[in-house]
Amino acid sequence: MAKATFQAPRGTRDMLPEDLVLTRHLERTARAVAVSSGFAEIRTPFFEETRLFTRSLGETSDVVSKEMFTVPSRAAEGKKGSRSSYTFRPEGTAGVARAYVNGGYAAKAPLQKWYYLGPMFRYERPQKGRERQFTQFGIEAFGATSPLLDAEVVDLAVRFFEALGFGSELEVRVSTMGDSSDRDRWREALRDYFCPQLEERCADCQSRFERNVFRLLDCKVPRCVDLSAEAPQLAAVLGEEAADHHEAFLAALRVIGREPVVDSSIVRGLDYYTRTVFEVHYPSLGARSALCGGGRYDGLVEEFGGAPTPGVGFAVGFTATELALKELGLPPQEHVADLEAERCPCVFVAAVSDAERGSVFALASRLRREGVHPVVLDYRGKSLKAQLKEASKSGAAYTVVLGANEVAAGTAVLRDMAAGEEVALPQAELAEHIASQVISSA
RNA sequence: GUGGGCAUAGCUCAGUUGGUUAGAGCACCAGAUUGUGAUUCUGGGGGUCGCGGGUUCGAGUCCCGUUGCCCACCCCA
């Protein structure tokens, strides 16, 4: 093995050209689906003031308490204060909501539908389907409380997966967290209920009690399940408006044929969620069946100093999605054929001997200017035989051969690599000839 | 943060109870009478066996440490 020199940081990876075919397909599918529902792209900084995340996600959330990539701000060095550090964004919603506030949209154009696509960072122990740097596609819709918008967001998420080839097994699981006051009352009720029985519960539940009481509800340890049986329900404290919203949301999903599975164990880990929470699952994937998650966050914009503005959105991580696609043998080859084709040259220009290298270089340049692409050639002094071999290996559709005779006559030999047939043509006619062949074979 | 597994050629891996110059396939490079590739044949380059200690006459093989990777838990995308 080569001497150990440098390697990509833990939990990161190089996205090599061959890997990018799938990733780029996900990106363009995401864009197409988002745009089709009237969402526009927004790009926010990769890092933000640390405060932005501690405020929105919650101090006790796992993300904030142990998974943030934080760096000190040089300007603030030696000074006290909460502006003294920056954090690489662990999720997209906080930054987008901040941009919404800073952009003054609440006053000038409150209804905004945005999508984003880019890297997120979490300082976690890497494992299958989880990395420290990962790509996320997300959408956020601000400015409307209508449950129709919640349903549209869910629909968009499902359409994204459908466009990638996921089938009818796609499942929409939904629940509600109530309004923030409902949520607060429910949290207190749960704490009162669980506190006396903590001793009897598993170690995980004991730590979850502090971080996120809601999590005790979906512990799988049999003993804990029994102890949770009589736990207070959100329904008992759910406000009328939030309850109506939830019912209307369910109805809206049914109207568009997205039959929801109501699952009260869906408790998103971030503090900002209110009312609607949902996940899209693909059950046959087993332990990693959750493909995306999202929900409503009506208090977030206000939390960042903006006028009270509702919002709803979701995010999907590409790491798990790519993994799922590979397991299911997706996407169909024809969906990525064009991206694969980009990696294969159309024409390889070969020199018979060193004397023609200059002519080959010039002809390659000419062909490119005439619209043929990709056009490649050898730079390593390879023999004609080796050039043909390389052309074949690279998947080139054609090889153009230039020898002393062709250079003298201003012609070239055009070899169809698949058919193994050759024709001699004037160099001036090559581009046109190739173009007509490519069109007729397509 | 907790637990488990694995580190031998660019890649995927062999390597027997520790024993002579560490192997295969694929990949790569070059040839097979001199202007032609996908098949075939021949040859070639490339490894201080992750790193550091220890046991031993002798360690890729056993022991300890260390680093990295993978998998699971926690949690999440």
Coordinates of C-alpha atoms (C1' of nucleotides) in Angstrom, one line a residue:
Chain A
M1 CA 0.0 0.0 0.0
A2 CA 1.1 3.5 -0.6
K3 CA 2.5 5.2 2.4
A4 CA -0.1 6.5 4.8
T5 CA -0.1 10.2 4.0
F6 CA -3.5 11.9 4.2
Q7 CA -7.0 10.6 4.2
A8 CA -10.4 12.2 4.0
P9 CA -11.5 13.2 7.5
R10 CA -13.5 10.6 9.4
G11 CA -17.1 10.4 8.3
T12 CA -16.4 12.2 5.0
R13 CA -15.7 10.7 1.6
D14 CA -14.6 11.8 -1.8
M15 CA -17.4 11.8 -4.4
L16 CA -15.5 10.4 -7.3
P17 CA -16.8 10.9 -10.9
E18 CA -18.4 7.4 -11.0
D19 CA -20.2 8.0 -7.7
L20 CA -21.5 11.4 -8.8
V21 CA -23.7 9.9 -11.5
L22 CA -26.2 8.8 -8.9
T23 CA -25.8 11.9 -6.7
R24 CA -26.3 14.2 -9.7
H25 CA -29.4 12.3 -10.6
L26 CA -30.8 12.8 -7.1
E27 CA -30.0 16.5 -7.3
R28 CA -31.7 17.1 -10.6
T29 CA -34.7 15.0 -9.6
A30 CA -35.0 17.1 -6.4
R31 CA -34.8 20.3 -8.4
A32 CA -37.4 19.2 -10.9
V33 CA -39.9 18.1 -8.3
A34 CA -39.4 21.2 -6.2
V35 CA -39.8 23.6 -9.1
S36 CA -42.9 21.7 -10.3
S37 CA -44.6 22.8 -7.1
G38 CA -43.4 26.4 -7.3
F39 CA -40.5 26.2 -5.0
A40 CA -37.4 28.3 -5.7
E41 CA -33.8 27.6 -4.8
I42 CA -32.2 29.3 -1.8
R43 CA -28.6 29.0 -0.8
T44 CA -27.5 30.0 2.7
P45 CA -24.0 29.9 4.3
F46 CA -22.6 26.5 5.3
F47 CA -21.9 27.9 8.7
E48 CA -23.9 30.2 11.0
E49 CA -23.6 31.7 14.5
T50 CA -23.7 28.8 16.9
R51 CA -26.6 30.6 18.7
L52 CA -28.9 30.1 15.7
F53 CA -28.8 26.4 16.2
T54 CA -28.9 26.3 20.0
R55 CA -32.0 28.5 19.9
S56 CA -34.0 26.7 17.3
L57 CA -33.0 23.1 17.8
G58 CA -33.0 23.2 21.6
E59 CA -30.1 23.0 24.0
T60 CA -30.9 19.5 25.0
S61 CA -31.4 18.1 21.5
D62 CA -28.8 15.5 20.5
V63 CA -27.7 17.6 17.6
V64 CA -26.9 20.6 19.7
S65 CA -25.6 18.8 22.8
K66 CA -23.1 16.6 21.1
E67 CA -23.1 16.7 17.3
M68 CA -22.1 20.2 16.3
F69 CA -18.9 21.2 14.4
T70 CA -18.1 24.4 16.1
V71 CA -15.2 26.8 15.4
P72 CA -14.3 29.9 17.3
S73 CA -14.7 33.3 15.7
R74 CA -11.3 35.1 15.5
A75 CA -12.9 38.5 15.9
A76 CA -14.4 37.4 19.2
E77 CA -11.3 35.8 20.5
G78 CA -10.7 36.7 24.0
K79 CA -14.1 38.4 24.4
K80 CA -17.0 36.9 26.2
G81 CA -20.3 36.5 24.4
S82 CA -22.5 34.2 22.5
R83 CA -21.3 35.4 19.1
S84 CA -17.9 33.9 19.8
S85 CA -18.4 30.8 17.7
Y86 CA -19.6 29.6 14.4
T87 CA -21.1 26.2 13.7
F88 CA -21.3 24.3 10.4
R89 CA -25.0 23.8 9.8
P90 CA -26.3 20.5 11.1
E91 CA -29.6 21.0 9.2
G92 CA -31.0 23.5 6.8
T93 CA -34.2 24.9 8.3
A94 CA -32.6 27.3 10.8
G95 CA -30.4 29.0 8.3
V96 CA -33.3 29.3 5.8
A97 CA -35.6 30.7 8.4
R98 CA -32.9 33.3 9.4
A99 CA -32.6 34.3 5.7
Y100 CA -36.3 34.7 5.6
V101 CA -36.2 37.1 8.5
N102 CA -33.2 39.0 7.2
G103 CA -34.7 39.3 3.8
G104 CA -37.7 41.1 5.3
Y105 CA -40.2 38.7 3.6
A106 CA -42.6 38.7 6.5
A107 CA -43.5 42.3 5.6
K108 CA -43.1 42.4 1.8
A109 CA -44.1 38.9 0.6
P110 CA -44.9 36.5 3.5
L111 CA -45.7 33.5 1.4
Q112 CA -42.4 32.0 0.2
K113 CA -41.7 28.5 -1.0
W114 CA -38.0 27.6 -1.1
Y115 CA -35.9 24.6 -1.6
Y116 CA -32.2 24.0 -0.8
L117 CA -29.7 21.4 -1.7
G118 CA -26.3 21.1 -0.1
P119 CA -23.9 19.7 2.6
M120 CA -24.8 19.5 6.2
F121 CA -22.4 18.6 9.1
R122 CA -22.8 16.6 12.2
Y123 CA -20.1 15.4 14.6
E124 CA -21.4 11.8 15.0
R125 CA -19.9 8.4 15.0
P126 CA -20.1 7.3 11.3
Q127 CA -21.9 4.1 10.4
K128 CA -23.9 2.7 7.5
G129 CA -26.0 5.4 6.0
R130 CA -24.7 8.1 8.3
E131 CA -21.8 10.5 7.7
R132 CA -20.3 13.6 9.2
Q133 CA -20.8 15.5 6.0
F134 CA -23.9 14.6 4.1
T135 CA -26.0 16.2 1.4
Q136 CA -29.6 17.2 2.2
F137 CA -32.4 18.2 0.0
G138 CA -35.1 20.2 1.8
I139 CA -38.0 22.5 1.2
E140 CA -39.5 25.2 3.4
A141 CA -42.8 27.0 2.9
F142 CA -43.4 30.1 4.9
G143 CA -46.4 32.3 5.5
A144 CA -49.4 30.1 5.5
T145 CA -51.1 28.0 8.2
S146 CA -53.3 26.1 5.7
P147 CA -53.2 22.4 6.2
L148 CA -53.3 22.2 2.5
L149 CA -49.8 23.4 2.5
D150 CA -48.7 20.7 4.9
A151 CA -50.3 18.1 2.5
E152 CA -48.5 19.7 -0.4
V153 CA -45.2 19.4 1.3
V154 CA -45.8 15.8 2.0
D155 CA -46.9 15.2 -1.5
L156 CA -43.7 16.8 -2.8
A157 CA -41.6 14.5 -0.6
V158 CA -43.4 11.4 -1.9
R159 CA -43.2 12.6 -5.5
F160 CA -39.5 12.9 -5.1
F161 CA -39.2 9.3 -4.1
E162 CA -41.6 8.2 -6.8
A163 CA -39.6 10.0 -9.4
L164 CA -36.5 8.1 -8.3
G165 CA -38.4 4.8 -8.9
F166 CA -39.6 3.9 -5.4
G167 CA -42.9 2.1 -5.7
S168 CA -46.3 1.9 -4.1
E169 CA -44.8 0.7 -0.9
L170 CA -44.0 4.3 0.0
E171 CA -45.8 5.1 3.3
V172 CA -46.6 8.5 4.8
R173 CA -46.6 8.4 8.6
V174 CA -48.0 11.4 10.3
S175 CA -48.7 12.7 13.7
T176 CA -49.2 16.0 15.5
M177 CA -47.2 17.7 18.2
G178 CA -49.9 20.3 18.9
D179 CA -49.2 24.0 19.3
S180 CA -46.2 25.0 21.4
S181 CA -48.4 25.5 24.4
D182 CA -50.0 22.1 23.9
R183 CA -46.6 20.6 23.5
D184 CA -45.4 22.3 26.7
R185 CA -48.4 21.0 28.7
W186 CA -48.0 17.5 27.3
R187 CA -44.3 17.5 28.1
E188 CA -45.0 18.5 31.7
A189 CA -47.7 15.9 32.0
L190 CA -45.3 13.2 30.7
R191 CA -42.6 14.3 33.1
D192 CA -45.0 14.0 36.0
Y193 CA -46.2 10.6 34.9
F194 CA -42.8 9.1 34.1
C195 CA -40.7 10.6 37.0
P196 CA -41.9 8.2 39.7
Q197 CA -41.3 5.1 37.5
L198 CA -37.8 6.1 36.2
E199 CA -36.1 3.6 38.5
E200 CA -37.9 0.8 36.8
R201 CA -37.2 1.8 33.3
C202 CA -34.2 1.0 31.1
A203 CA -31.0 3.1 31.1
D204 CA -31.8 4.6 27.8
C205 CA -35.2 5.9 29.1
Q206 CA -33.5 7.4 32.1
S207 CA -31.2 9.5 29.9
R208 CA -34.0 10.2 27.4
F209 CA -36.1 11.6 30.3
E210 CA -33.8 14.6 30.5
R211 CA -33.2 15.1 26.8
N212 CA -36.6 14.4 25.3
V213 CA -39.4 12.9 27.4
F214 CA -41.4 12.2 24.3
R215 CA -39.0 9.5 23.4
L216 CA -40.0 7.4 26.3
L217 CA -43.3 6.7 24.5
D218 CA -41.6 4.7 21.8
C219 CA -39.1 2.7 23.8
K220 CA -39.1 -0.9 22.6
V221 CA -38.1 -2.6 25.8
P222 CA -41.1 -4.7 26.9
R223 CA -41.0 -3.5 30.5
C224 CA -41.0 0.1 29.4
V225 CA -43.8 -0.5 26.9
D226 CA -46.0 -1.7 29.8
L227 CA -45.0 1.3 31.9
S228 CA -46.0 3.6 29.1
A229 CA -49.4 2.1 28.6
E230 CA -51.2 4.6 30.9
A231 CA -49.1 7.7 29.8
P232 CA -51.0 10.9 29.2
Q233 CA -52.1 11.4 25.6
L234 CA -51.5 14.6 23.6
A235 CA -55.2 14.5 22.8
A236 CA -56.0 15.3 26.4
V237 CA -54.3 18.7 26.1
L238 CA -54.5 19.3 22.4
G239 CA -56.0 22.7 21.6
E240 CA -59.0 22.9 19.3
E241 CA -57.3 24.8 16.5
A242 CA -54.4 22.3 16.4
A243 CA -56.8 19.4 16.5
D244 CA -58.8 20.9 13.6
H245 CA -55.6 21.5 11.7
H246 CA -54.6 17.9 12.1
E247 CA -57.9 16.6 10.9
A248 CA -57.9 18.9 7.9
F249 CA -54.3 17.9 7.1
L250 CA -55.4 14.2 7.1
A251 CA -58.3 15.0 4.9
A252 CA -56.2 16.9 2.4
L253 CA -53.8 14.0 2.1
R254 CA -56.7 11.7 1.3
V255 CA -58.0 14.1 -1.3
I256 CA -54.7 13.7 -3.2
G257 CA -54.5 9.9 -2.7
R258 CA -51.8 10.0 -0.1
E259 CA -53.5 7.8 2.5
P260 CA -51.7 8.7 5.8
V261 CA -50.7 6.2 8.5
V262 CA -51.3 8.0 11.8
D263 CA -48.4 7.0 14.1
S264 CA -48.1 8.8 17.4
S265 CA -44.6 7.5 17.9
I266 CA -43.3 10.0 15.4
V267 CA -41.6 12.4 17.7
R268 CA -39.1 14.6 15.8
G269 CA -35.9 15.2 17.7
L270 CA -35.9 19.0 17.2
D271 CA -37.5 21.5 19.4
Y272 CA -39.0 23.7 16.8
Y273 CA -41.7 21.4 15.5
T274 CA -45.4 22.3 16.1
R275 CA -48.6 20.6 14.9
T276 CA -47.8 18.4 11.8
V277 CA -44.9 16.0 11.9
F278 CA -44.3 13.3 9.3
E279 CA -42.0 10.8 7.9
V280 CA -41.9 9.0 4.6
H281 CA -41.0 5.3 5.0
Y282 CA -40.3 2.4 2.7
P283 CA -41.0 -0.6 5.1
S284 CA -39.1 -3.3 3.2
L285 CA -35.9 -1.5 3.8
G286 CA -36.2 -2.6 7.5
A287 CA -34.2 -0.7 10.1
R288 CA -33.4 2.1 7.7
S289 CA -36.9 2.5 6.2
A290 CA -37.2 6.2 7.1
L291 CA -36.4 8.1 4.0
C292 CA -37.3 11.6 5.1
G293 CA -38.8 13.7 7.8
G294 CA -40.4 17.0 8.4
G295 CA -43.1 19.0 9.8
R296 CA -44.5 22.4 10.8
Y297 CA -42.6 25.0 12.8
D298 CA -44.9 27.9 13.4
G299 CA -42.9 29.6 16.0
L300 CA -39.5 29.5 14.4
V301 CA -39.5 32.7 12.4
E302 CA -40.7 34.6 15.5
E303 CA -38.0 33.0 17.6
F304 CA -35.4 34.6 15.2
G305 CA -36.9 38.0 15.6
G306 CA -39.2 38.1 12.7
A307 CA -43.0 38.8 12.7
P308 CA -45.0 35.7 13.7
T309 CA -44.8 33.5 10.5
P310 CA -45.8 29.9 10.1
G311 CA -43.7 27.5 8.2
V312 CA -43.6 23.8 7.1
G313 CA -41.0 21.7 5.4
F314 CA -39.0 18.6 5.2
A315 CA -35.5 17.4 4.6
V316 CA -34.1 14.2 3.0
G317 CA -30.6 13.0 3.4
F318 CA -28.9 11.7 0.3
T319 CA -26.7 9.2 2.1
A320 CA -29.6 7.0 3.2
T321 CA -31.5 7.6 -0.1
E322 CA -28.6 6.4 -2.2
L323 CA -28.2 3.4 0.0
A324 CA -31.9 2.6 -0.4
L325 CA -31.8 3.0 -4.1
K326 CA -28.9 0.6 -4.4
E327 CA -30.6 -2.0 -2.3
L328 CA -33.7 -1.8 -4.5
G329 CA -31.8 -1.8 -7.7
L330 CA -32.8 1.7 -8.6
P331 CA -32.9 4.0 -10.4
P332 CA -33.7 2.3 -13.8
Q333 CA -30.6 2.5 -16.1
E334 CA -32.4 4.7 -18.5
H335 CA -32.9 7.4 -15.9
V336 CA -29.1 7.9 -15.6
A337 CA -28.1 6.9 -19.1
D338 CA -27.4 10.5 -20.1
L339 CA -25.2 11.1 -17.1
E340 CA -23.3 7.9 -17.8
A341 CA -22.9 9.0 -21.4
E342 CA -21.2 12.2 -20.4
R343 CA -18.4 10.2 -19.0
C344 CA -17.8 8.5 -22.3
P345 CA -16.0 10.3 -25.1
C346 CA -17.8 10.7 -28.4
V347 CA -14.5 10.8 -30.4
F348 CA -11.0 9.7 -29.6
V349 CA -8.5 11.3 -32.0
A350 CA -5.4 9.0 -32.5
A351 CA -2.0 9.6 -34.1
V352 CA -0.3 6.9 -36.2
S353 CA 3.1 8.2 -35.3
D354 CA 4.6 11.0 -33.3
A355 CA 4.7 13.1 -36.5
E356 CA 1.0 13.5 -36.4
R357 CA 0.6 14.4 -32.7
G358 CA 0.3 18.1 -33.6
S359 CA -2.3 17.5 -36.3
V360 CA -4.3 15.3 -33.9
F361 CA -4.2 18.1 -31.3
A362 CA -5.4 20.6 -33.9
L363 CA -8.1 18.3 -35.2
A364 CA -9.4 17.6 -31.7
S365 CA -9.7 21.3 -31.0
R366 CA -11.5 21.8 -34.4
L367 CA -14.0 19.1 -33.7
R368 CA -14.9 20.6 -30.3
R369 CA -15.4 24.0 -31.8
E370 CA -17.6 22.4 -34.4
G371 CA -19.8 21.0 -31.7
V372 CA -18.6 17.4 -31.3
H373 CA -18.1 16.4 -27.7
P374 CA -16.6 15.0 -25.7
V375 CA -13.4 14.8 -27.8
V376 CA -10.3 13.3 -26.3
L377 CA -6.8 12.3 -27.3
D378 CA -3.6 10.7 -26.0
Y379 CA -0.9 12.8 -24.3
R380 CA 1.5 10.1 -23.3
G381 CA 3.1 9.1 -26.5
K382 CA 1.2 5.8 -26.8
S383 CA 1.4 3.6 -29.9
L384 CA -1.5 3.6 -32.3
K385 CA -2.5 0.2 -31.0
A386 CA -2.5 1.5 -27.4
Q387 CA -4.5 4.5 -28.4
L388 CA -7.1 2.3 -30.0
K389 CA -7.2 0.2 -26.8
E390 CA -7.6 3.2 -24.7
A391 CA -10.4 4.6 -26.9
S392 CA -12.2 1.2 -26.7
K393 CA -11.8 1.1 -22.9
S394 CA -13.1 4.7 -22.5
G395 CA -16.2 3.8 -24.3
A396 CA -15.6 6.2 -27.2
A397 CA -18.1 5.8 -30.0
Y398 CA -15.6 6.8 -32.7
T399 CA -11.9 6.9 -33.2
V400 CA -10.4 9.3 -35.7
V401 CA -7.1 8.1 -37.0
L402 CA -4.5 10.5 -38.5
G403 CA -1.4 9.2 -40.3
A404 CA 1.0 10.8 -42.7
N405 CA -1.3 10.0 -45.7
E406 CA -4.3 11.6 -44.1
V407 CA -2.4 14.7 -42.9
A408 CA -1.1 15.2 -46.4
A409 CA -4.5 14.8 -48.0
G410 CA -6.4 16.7 -45.4
T411 CA -8.5 13.7 -44.6
A412 CA -9.0 11.4 -41.7
V413 CA -10.1 7.8 -41.0
L414 CA -13.3 7.6 -39.0
R415 CA -13.6 4.3 -37.2
D416 CA -16.9 3.3 -35.7
M417 CA -15.8 1.4 -32.6
A418 CA -18.9 -0.6 -32.1
A419 CA -19.2 -1.8 -35.7
G420 CA -15.4 -1.9 -36.4
E421 CA -16.0 -0.2 -39.7
E422 CA -14.0 2.7 -41.2
V423 CA -14.5 5.4 -43.7
A424 CA -12.1 8.0 -45.0
L425 CA -13.4 11.6 -45.0
P426 CA -12.2 15.1 -45.5
Q427 CA -11.5 16.6 -42.1
A428 CA -14.0 19.4 -42.9
E429 CA -16.8 16.8 -43.1
L430 CA -16.1 14.9 -39.9
A431 CA -18.2 16.9 -37.5
E432 CA -21.2 16.9 -39.7
H433 CA -20.9 13.2 -40.5
I434 CA -20.6 12.3 -36.8
A435 CA -23.6 14.5 -35.9
S436 CA -25.7 12.8 -38.5
Q437 CA -24.7 9.3 -37.3
V438 CA -25.4 10.1 -33.7
I439 CA -28.8 11.5 -34.5
S440 CA -29.8 8.5 -36.7
S441 CA -28.7 6.0 -34.0
A442 CA -30.5 7.8 -31.2
Chain B
rG1 C1' -20.4 8.3 24.3
rU2 C1' -21.1 2.3 24.6
rG3 C1' -20.2 -2.6 22.4
rG4 C1' -18.3 -6.0 18.5
rG5 C1' -15.5 -7.2 13.9
rC6 C1' -11.5 -6.3 10.4
rA7 C1' -6.5 -4.2 8.8
rU8 C1' -1.7 -8.6 3.3
rA9 C1' -0.4 -5.5 -4.3
rG10 C1' -4.4 0.1 -7.2
rC11 C1' -9.1 -3.4 -6.2
rU12 C1' -11.2 -8.3 -4.2
rC13 C1' -8.9 -11.8 -1.4
rA14 C1' -5.6 -16.7 -0.4
rG15 C1' -1.7 -17.5 3.1
rU16 C1' -2.5 -24.4 6.4
rU17 C1' -0.6 -26.3 14.2
rG18 C1' 4.6 -19.6 13.6
rG19 C1' 9.6 -22.2 9.4
rU20 C1' 13.4 -20.9 3.5
rU21 C1' 13.4 -15.1 -1.8
rA22 C1' 4.7 -13.5 0.6
rG23 C1' 0.7 -15.6 -3.7
rA24 C1' -3.9 -15.6 -7.1
rG25 C1' -7.6 -13.1 -9.9
rC26 C1' -8.8 -8.4 -11.8
rA27 C1' -6.5 -3.8 -13.1
rC28 C1' -2.1 -1.4 -15.1
rC29 C1' 2.3 -1.3 -18.7
rA30 C1' 4.8 -3.6 -22.9
rG31 C1' 5.3 -7.2 -26.8
rA32 C1' 3.1 -11.3 -30.4
rU33 C1' 7.5 -9.6 -38.2
rU34 C1' 6.4 -3.1 -37.7
rG35 C1' -1.1 2.1 -39.8
rU36 C1' -5.9 -0.4 -35.9
rG37 C1' -9.2 -1.7 -30.1
rA38 C1' -13.1 -5.1 -27.3
rU39 C1' -11.3 -12.3 -27.4
rU40 C1' -6.5 -14.9 -26.9
rC41 C1' -1.1 -15.7 -25.7
rU42 C1' 3.7 -14.1 -23.4
rG43 C1' 6.3 -11.0 -20.3
rG44 C1' 6.8 -6.9 -16.8
rG45 C1' 6.3 -3.2 -12.8
rG46 C1' 4.1 -2.9 -8.0
rG47 C1' 3.7 -5.0 -1.1
rU48 C1' 9.2 -2.7 5.0
rC49 C1' 1.9 -7.9 5.4
rG50 C1' -1.7 -0.4 9.1
rC51 C1' 1.9 1.5 12.9
rG52 C1' 4.9 0.6 17.6
rG53 C1' 6.5 -2.7 21.1
rG54 C1' 6.9 -8.0 23.1
rU55 C1' 7.4 -13.6 23.1
rU56 C1' 10.7 -16.8 19.9
rC57 C1' 16.4 -19.6 16.9
rG58 C1' 12.5 -17.6 13.6
rA59 C1' 6.2 -13.6 13.4
rG60 C1' 1.8 -12.0 7.8
rU61 C1' 0.7 -16.0 11.5
rC62 C1' 0.9 -15.6 18.9
rC63 C1' 0.5 -11.4 23.0
rC64 C1' 0.0 -6.0 24.4
rG65 C1' -0.6 -1.1 22.8
rU66 C1' -1.9 2.4 19.0
rU67 C1' -4.3 4.4 14.6
rG68 C1' -7.8 3.7 10.9
rC69 C1' -12.1 1.5 8.7
rC70 C1' -16.7 -1.2 9.1
rC71 C1' -21.1 -2.8 11.9
rA72 C1' -24.5 -2.2 15.8
rC73 C1' -26.5 0.8 20.1
rC74 C1' -27.8 6.0 21.3
rC75 C1' -29.9 9.4 17.9
rC76 C1' -31.0 10.9 13.4
rA77 C1' -31.2 12.5 7.5

